[in-house]
mmCIF file of N, CA and C in Angstrom:
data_model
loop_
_atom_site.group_PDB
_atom_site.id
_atom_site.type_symbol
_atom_site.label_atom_id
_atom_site.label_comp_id
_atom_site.label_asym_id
_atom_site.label_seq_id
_atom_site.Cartn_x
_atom_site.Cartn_y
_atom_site.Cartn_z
ATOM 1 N N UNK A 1 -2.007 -18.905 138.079
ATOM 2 C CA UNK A 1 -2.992 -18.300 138.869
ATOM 3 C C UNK A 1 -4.260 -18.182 138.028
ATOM 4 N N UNK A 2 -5.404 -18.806 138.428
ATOM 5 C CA UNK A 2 -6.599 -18.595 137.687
ATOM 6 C C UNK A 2 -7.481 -17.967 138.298
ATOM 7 N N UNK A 3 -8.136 -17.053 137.541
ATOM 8 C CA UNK A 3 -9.159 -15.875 138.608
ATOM 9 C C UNK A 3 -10.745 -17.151 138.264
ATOM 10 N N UNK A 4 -10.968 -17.223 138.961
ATOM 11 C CA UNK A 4 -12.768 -17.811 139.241
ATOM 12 C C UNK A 4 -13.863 -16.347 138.711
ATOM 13 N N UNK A 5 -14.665 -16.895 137.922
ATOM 14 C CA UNK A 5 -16.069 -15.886 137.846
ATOM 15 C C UNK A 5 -16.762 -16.042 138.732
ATOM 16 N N UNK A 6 -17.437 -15.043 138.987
ATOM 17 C CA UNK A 6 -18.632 -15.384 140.038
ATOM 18 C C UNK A 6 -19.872 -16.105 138.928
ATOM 19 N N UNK A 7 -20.471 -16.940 139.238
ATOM 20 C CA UNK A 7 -21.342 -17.456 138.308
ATOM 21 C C UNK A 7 -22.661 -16.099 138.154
ATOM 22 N N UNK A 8 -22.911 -15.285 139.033
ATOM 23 C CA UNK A 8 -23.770 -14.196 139.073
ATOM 24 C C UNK A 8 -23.744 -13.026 138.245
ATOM 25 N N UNK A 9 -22.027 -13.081 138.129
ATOM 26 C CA UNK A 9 -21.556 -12.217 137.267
ATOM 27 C C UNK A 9 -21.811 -12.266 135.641
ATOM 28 N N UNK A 10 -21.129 -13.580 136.013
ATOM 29 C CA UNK A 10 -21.096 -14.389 134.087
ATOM 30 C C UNK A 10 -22.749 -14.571 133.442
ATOM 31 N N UNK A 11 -23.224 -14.592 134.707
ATOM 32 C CA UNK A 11 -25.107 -14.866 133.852
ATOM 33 C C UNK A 11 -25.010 -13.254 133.511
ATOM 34 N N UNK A 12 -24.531 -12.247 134.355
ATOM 35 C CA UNK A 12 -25.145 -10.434 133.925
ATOM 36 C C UNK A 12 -24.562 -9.903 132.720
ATOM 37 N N UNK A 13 -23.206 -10.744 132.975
ATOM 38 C CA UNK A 13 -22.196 -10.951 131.405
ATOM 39 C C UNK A 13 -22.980 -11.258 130.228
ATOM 40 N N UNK A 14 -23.330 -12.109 130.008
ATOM 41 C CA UNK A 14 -23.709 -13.366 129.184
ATOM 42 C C UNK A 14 -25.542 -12.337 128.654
ATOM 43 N N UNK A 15 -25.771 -11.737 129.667
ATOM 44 C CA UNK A 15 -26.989 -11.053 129.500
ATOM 45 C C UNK A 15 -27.114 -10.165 128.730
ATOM 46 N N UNK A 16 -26.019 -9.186 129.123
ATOM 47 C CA UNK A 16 -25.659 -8.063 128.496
ATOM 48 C C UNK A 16 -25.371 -8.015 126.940
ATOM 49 N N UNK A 17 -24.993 -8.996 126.764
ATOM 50 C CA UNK A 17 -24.348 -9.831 125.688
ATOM 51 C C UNK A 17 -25.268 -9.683 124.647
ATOM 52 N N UNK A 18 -26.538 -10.627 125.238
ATOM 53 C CA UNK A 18 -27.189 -10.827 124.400
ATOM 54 C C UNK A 18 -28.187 -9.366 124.302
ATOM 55 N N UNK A 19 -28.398 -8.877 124.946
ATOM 56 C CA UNK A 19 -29.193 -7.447 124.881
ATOM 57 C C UNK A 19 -28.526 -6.685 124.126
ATOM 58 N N UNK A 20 -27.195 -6.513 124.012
ATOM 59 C CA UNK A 20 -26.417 -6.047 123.317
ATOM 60 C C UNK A 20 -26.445 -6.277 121.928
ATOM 61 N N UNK A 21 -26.369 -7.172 121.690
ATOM 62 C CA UNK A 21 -26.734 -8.153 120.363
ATOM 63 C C UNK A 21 -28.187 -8.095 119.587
ATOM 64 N N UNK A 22 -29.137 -8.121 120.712
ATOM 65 C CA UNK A 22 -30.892 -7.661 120.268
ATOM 66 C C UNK A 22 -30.718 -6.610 119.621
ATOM 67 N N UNK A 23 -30.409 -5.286 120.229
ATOM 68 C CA UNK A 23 -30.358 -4.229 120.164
ATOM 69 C C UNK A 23 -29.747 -3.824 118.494
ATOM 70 N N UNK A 24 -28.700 -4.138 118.668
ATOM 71 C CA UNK A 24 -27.808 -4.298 116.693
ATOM 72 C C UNK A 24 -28.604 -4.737 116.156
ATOM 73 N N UNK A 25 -29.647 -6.419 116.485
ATOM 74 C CA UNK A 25 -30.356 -6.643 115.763
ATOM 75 C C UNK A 25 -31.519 -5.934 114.784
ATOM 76 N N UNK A 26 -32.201 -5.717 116.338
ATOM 77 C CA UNK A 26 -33.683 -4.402 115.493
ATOM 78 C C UNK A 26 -32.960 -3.617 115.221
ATOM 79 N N UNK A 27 -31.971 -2.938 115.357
ATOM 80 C CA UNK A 27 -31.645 -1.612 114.581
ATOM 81 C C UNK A 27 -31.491 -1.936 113.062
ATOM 82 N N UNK A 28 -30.224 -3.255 112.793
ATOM 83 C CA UNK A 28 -30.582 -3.542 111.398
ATOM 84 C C UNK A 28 -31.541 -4.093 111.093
ATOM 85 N N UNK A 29 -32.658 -4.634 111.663
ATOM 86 C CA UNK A 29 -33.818 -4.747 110.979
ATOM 87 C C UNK A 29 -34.710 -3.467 110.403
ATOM 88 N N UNK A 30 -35.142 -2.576 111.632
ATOM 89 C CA UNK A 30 -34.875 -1.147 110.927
ATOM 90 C C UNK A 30 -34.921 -0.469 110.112
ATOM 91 N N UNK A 31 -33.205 -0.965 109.886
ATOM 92 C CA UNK A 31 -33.141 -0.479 109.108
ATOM 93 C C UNK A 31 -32.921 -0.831 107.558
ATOM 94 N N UNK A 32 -33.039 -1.826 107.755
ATOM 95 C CA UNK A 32 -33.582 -3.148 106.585
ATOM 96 C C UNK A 32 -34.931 -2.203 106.006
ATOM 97 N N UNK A 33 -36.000 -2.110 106.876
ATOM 98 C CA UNK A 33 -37.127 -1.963 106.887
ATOM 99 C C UNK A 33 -37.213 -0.446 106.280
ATOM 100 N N UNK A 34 -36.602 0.407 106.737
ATOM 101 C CA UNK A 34 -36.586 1.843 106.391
ATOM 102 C C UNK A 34 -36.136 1.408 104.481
ATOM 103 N N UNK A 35 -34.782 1.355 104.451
ATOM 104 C CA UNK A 35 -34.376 1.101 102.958
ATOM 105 C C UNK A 35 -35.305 0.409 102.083
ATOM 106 N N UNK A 36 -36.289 -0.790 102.707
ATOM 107 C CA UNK A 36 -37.001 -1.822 101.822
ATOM 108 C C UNK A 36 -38.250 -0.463 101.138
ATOM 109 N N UNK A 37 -38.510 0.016 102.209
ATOM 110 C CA UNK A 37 -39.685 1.180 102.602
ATOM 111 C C UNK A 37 -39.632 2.412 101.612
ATOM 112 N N UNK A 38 -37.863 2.759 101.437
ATOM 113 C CA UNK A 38 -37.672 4.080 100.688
ATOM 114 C C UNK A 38 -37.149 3.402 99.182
ATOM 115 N N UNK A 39 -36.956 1.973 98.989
ATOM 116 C CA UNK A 39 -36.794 1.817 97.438
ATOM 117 C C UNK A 39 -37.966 1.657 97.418
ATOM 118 N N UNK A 40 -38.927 0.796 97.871
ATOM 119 C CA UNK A 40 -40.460 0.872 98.172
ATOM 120 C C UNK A 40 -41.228 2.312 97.099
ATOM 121 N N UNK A 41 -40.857 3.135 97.943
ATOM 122 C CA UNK A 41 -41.532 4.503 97.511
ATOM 123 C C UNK A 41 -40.660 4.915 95.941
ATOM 124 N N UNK A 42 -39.666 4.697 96.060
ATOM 125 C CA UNK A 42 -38.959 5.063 94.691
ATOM 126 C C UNK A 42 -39.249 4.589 93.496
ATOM 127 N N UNK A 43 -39.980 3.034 93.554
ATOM 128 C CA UNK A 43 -40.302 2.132 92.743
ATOM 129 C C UNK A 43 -41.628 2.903 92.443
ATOM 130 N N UNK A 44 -42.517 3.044 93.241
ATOM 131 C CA UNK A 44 -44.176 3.976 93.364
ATOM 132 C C UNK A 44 -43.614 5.078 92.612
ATOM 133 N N UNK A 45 -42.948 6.120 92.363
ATOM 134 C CA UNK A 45 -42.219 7.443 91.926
ATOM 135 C C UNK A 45 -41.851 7.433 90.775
ATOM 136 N N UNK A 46 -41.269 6.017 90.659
ATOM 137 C CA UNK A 46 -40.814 6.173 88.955
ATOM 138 C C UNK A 46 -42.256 5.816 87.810
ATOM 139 N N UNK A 47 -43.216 4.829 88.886
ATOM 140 C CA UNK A 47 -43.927 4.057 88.043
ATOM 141 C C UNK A 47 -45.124 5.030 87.971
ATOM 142 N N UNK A 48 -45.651 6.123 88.662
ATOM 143 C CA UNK A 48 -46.302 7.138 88.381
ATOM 144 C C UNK A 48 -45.748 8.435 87.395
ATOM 145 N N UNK A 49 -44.369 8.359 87.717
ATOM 146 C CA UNK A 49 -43.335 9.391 86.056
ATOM 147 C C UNK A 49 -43.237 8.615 84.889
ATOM 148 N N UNK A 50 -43.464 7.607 85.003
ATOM 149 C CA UNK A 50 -43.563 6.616 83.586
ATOM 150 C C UNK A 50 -44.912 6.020 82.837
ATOM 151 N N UNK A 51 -46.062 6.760 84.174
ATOM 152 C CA UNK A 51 -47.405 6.823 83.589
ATOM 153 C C UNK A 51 -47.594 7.829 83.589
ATOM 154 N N UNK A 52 -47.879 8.899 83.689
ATOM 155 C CA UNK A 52 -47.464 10.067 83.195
ATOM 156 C C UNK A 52 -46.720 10.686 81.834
ATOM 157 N N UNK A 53 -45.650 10.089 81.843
ATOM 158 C CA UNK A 53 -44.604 10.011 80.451
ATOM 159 C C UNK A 53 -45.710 9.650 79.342
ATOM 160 N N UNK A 54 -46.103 8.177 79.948
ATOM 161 C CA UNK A 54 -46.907 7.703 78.538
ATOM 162 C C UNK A 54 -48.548 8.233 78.309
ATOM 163 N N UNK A 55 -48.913 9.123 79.589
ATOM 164 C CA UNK A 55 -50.465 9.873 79.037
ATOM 165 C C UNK A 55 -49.699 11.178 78.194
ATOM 166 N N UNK A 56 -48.559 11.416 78.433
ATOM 167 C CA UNK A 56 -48.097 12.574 78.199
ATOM 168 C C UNK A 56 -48.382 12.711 76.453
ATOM 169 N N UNK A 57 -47.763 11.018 76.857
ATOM 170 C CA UNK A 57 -47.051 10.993 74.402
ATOM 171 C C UNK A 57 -48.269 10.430 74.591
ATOM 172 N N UNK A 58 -49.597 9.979 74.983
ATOM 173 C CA UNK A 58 -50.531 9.628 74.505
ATOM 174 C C UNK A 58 -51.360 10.739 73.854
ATOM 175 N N UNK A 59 -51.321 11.997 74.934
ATOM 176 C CA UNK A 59 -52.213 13.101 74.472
ATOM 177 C C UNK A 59 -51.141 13.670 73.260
ATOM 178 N N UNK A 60 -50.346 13.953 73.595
ATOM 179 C CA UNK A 60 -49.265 14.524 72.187
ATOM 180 C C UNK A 60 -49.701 14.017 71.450
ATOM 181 N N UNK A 61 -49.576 12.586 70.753
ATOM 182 C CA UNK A 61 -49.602 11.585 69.651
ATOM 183 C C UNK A 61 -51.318 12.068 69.239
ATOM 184 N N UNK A 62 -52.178 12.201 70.219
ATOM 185 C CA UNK A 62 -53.958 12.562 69.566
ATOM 186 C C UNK A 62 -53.650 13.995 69.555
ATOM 187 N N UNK A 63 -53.095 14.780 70.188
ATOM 188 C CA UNK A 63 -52.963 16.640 69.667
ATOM 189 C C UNK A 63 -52.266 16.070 68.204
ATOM 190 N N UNK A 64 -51.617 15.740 67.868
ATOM 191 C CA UNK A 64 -50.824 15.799 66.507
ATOM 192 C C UNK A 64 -51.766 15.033 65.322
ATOM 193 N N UNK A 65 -52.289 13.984 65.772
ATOM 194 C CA UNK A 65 -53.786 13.222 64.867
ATOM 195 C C UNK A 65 -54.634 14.389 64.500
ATOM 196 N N UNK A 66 -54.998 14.888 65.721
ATOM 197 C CA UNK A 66 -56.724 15.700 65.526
ATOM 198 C C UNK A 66 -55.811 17.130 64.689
ATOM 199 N N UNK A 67 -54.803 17.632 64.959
ATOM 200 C CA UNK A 67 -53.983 18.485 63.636
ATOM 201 C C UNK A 67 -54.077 18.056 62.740
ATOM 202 N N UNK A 68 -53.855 16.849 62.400
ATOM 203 C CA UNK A 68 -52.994 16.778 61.096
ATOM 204 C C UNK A 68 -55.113 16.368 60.112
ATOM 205 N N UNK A 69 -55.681 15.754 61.463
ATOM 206 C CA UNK A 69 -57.469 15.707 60.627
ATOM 207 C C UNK A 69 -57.914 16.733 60.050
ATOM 208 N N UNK A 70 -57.520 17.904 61.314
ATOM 209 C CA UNK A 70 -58.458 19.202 60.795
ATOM 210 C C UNK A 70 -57.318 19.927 59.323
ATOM 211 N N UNK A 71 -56.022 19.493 59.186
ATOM 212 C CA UNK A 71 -55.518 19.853 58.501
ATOM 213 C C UNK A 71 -55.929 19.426 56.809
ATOM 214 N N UNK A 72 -55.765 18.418 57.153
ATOM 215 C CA UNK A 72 -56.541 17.583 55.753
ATOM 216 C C UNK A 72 -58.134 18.260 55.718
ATOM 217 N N UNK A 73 -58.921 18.395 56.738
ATOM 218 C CA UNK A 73 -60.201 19.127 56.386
ATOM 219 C C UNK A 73 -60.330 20.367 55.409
ATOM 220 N N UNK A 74 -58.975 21.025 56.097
ATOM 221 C CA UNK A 74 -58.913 22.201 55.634
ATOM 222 C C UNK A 74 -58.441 22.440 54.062
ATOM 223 N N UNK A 75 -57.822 21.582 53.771
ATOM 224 C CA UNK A 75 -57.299 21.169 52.561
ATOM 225 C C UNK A 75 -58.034 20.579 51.797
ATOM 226 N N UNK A 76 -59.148 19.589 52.296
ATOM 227 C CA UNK A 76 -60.182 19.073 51.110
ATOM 228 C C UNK A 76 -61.323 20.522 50.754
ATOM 229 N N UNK A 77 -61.659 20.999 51.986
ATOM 230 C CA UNK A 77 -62.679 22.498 51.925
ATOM 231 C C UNK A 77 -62.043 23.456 50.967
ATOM 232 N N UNK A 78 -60.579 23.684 51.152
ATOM 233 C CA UNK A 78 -60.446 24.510 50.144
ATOM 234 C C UNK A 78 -60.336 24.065 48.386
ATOM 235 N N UNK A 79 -59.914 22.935 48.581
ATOM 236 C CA UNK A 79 -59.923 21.923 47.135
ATOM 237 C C UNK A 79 -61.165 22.015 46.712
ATOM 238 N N UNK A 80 -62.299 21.931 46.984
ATOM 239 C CA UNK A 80 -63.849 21.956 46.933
ATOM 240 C C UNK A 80 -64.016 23.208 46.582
ATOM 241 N N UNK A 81 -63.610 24.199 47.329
ATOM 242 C CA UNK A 81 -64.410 25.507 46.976
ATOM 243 C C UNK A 81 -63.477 26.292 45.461
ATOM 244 N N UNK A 82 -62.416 25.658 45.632
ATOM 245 C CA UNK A 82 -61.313 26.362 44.119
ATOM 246 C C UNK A 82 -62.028 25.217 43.142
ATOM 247 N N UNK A 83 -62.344 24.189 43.380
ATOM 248 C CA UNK A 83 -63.283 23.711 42.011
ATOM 249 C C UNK A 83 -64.390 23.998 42.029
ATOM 250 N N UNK A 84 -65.077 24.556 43.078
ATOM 251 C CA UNK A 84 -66.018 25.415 42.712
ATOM 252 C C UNK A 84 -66.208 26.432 41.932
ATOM 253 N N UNK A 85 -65.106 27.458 42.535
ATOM 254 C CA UNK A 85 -65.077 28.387 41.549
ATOM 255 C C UNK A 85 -64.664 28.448 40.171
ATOM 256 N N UNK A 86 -63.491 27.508 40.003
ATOM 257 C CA UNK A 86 -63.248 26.956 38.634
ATOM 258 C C UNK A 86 -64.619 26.803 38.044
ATOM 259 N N UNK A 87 -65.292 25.317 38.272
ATOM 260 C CA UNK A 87 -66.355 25.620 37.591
ATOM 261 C C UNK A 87 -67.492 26.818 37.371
ATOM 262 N N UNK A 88 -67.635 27.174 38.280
ATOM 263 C CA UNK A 88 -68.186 28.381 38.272
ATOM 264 C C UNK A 88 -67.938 29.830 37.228
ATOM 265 N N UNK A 89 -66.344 29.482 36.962
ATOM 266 C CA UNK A 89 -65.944 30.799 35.341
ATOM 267 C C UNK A 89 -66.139 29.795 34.733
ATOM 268 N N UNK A 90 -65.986 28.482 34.338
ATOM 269 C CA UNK A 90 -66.213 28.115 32.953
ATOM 270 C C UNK A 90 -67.890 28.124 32.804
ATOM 271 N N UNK A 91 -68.686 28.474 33.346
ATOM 272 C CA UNK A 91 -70.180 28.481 33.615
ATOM 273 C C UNK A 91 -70.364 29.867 32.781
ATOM 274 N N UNK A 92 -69.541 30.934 33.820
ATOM 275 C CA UNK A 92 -69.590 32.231 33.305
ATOM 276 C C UNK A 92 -69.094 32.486 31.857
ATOM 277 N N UNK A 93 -68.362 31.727 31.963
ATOM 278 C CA UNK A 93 -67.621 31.859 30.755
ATOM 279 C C UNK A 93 -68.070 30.923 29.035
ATOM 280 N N UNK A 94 -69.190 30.249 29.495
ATOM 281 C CA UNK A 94 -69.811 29.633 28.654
ATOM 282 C C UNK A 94 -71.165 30.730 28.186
ATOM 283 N N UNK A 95 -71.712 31.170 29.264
ATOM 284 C CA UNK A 95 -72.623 31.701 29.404
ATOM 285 C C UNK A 95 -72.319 33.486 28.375
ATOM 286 N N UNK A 96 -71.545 33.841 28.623
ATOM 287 C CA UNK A 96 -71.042 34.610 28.045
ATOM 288 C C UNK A 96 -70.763 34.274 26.717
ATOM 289 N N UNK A 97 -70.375 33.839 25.738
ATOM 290 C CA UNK A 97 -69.875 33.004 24.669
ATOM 291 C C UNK A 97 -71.165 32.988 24.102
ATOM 292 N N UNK A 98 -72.020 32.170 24.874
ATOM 293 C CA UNK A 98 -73.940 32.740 23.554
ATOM 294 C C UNK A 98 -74.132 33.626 23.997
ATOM 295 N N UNK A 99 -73.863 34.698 24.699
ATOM 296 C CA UNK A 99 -74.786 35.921 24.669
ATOM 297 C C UNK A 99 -75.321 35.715 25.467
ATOM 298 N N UNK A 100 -75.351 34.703 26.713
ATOM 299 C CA UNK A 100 -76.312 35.115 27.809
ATOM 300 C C UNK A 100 -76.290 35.933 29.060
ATOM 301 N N UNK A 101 -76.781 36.891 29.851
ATOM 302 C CA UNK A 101 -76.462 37.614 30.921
ATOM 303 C C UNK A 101 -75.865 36.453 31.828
ATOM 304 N N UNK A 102 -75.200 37.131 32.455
ATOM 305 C CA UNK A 102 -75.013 37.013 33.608
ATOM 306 C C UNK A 102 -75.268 36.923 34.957
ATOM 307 N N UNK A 103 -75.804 36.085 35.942
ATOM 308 C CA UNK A 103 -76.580 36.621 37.289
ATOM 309 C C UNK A 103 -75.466 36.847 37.660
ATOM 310 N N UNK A 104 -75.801 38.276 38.957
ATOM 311 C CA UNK A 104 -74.436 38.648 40.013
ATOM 312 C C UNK A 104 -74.635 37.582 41.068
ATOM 313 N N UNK A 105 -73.895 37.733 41.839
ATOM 314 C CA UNK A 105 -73.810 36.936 43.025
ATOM 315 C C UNK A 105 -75.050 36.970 44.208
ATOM 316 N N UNK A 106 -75.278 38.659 43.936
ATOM 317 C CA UNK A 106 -76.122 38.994 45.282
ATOM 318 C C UNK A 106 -77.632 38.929 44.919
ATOM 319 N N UNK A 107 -78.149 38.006 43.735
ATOM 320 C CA UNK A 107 -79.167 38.239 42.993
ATOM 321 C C UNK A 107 -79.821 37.064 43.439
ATOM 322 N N UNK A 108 -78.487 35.819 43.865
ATOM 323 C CA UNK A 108 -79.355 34.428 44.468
ATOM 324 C C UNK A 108 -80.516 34.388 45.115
#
């Protein structure tokens, strides 16, 4: 016993089918599109935390330079002024030795 289609049927069949099928389609396109979209943005996210990262150690790396400059400044200024004063007693201290006065400080 063979049942016959109506040919009217089988085209609404055959229709459905494929609408059916569209439908799955754009959805995984979609959602193709959504995922491409949100690694998309993730890729943008890391590559602004990884420029960032590197202004980060850029400014660190010049905070630790312009320290370690003014540090050495501070270290040649005081090297300068202790041989200053060094020389400055053997001055006094020469000066003293012939018999000569002394100027005070506040006499400059």
């Amino acid at each position: 016993m063979s049942v016959q289609l109506d040919p009217a049927l089988a085209t609404v069949i055959v229709a459905a089918i494929g609408l059916l099928g569209s439908w799955f389609a754009t959805r995984a396109t979609r959602s193709g599109k959504a995922k491409e979209a949100a690694l998309a943005r993730a890729a943008e996210e890391r590559a602004d935390r990884d420029e960032q990262f590197a202004y980060m150690e850029r400014s660190r790396d010049a905070a630790i330079e312009d320290a370690d400059r003014a540090r050495a400044e501070r270290d040649r200024m005081r090297l300068e002024r202790d041989d200053s004063e060094a020389h400055n007693a053997v001055l006094i201290q020469a000066l003293i030795a012939v018999g000569q006065p002394v100027p005070s400080r506040t006499e400059r």
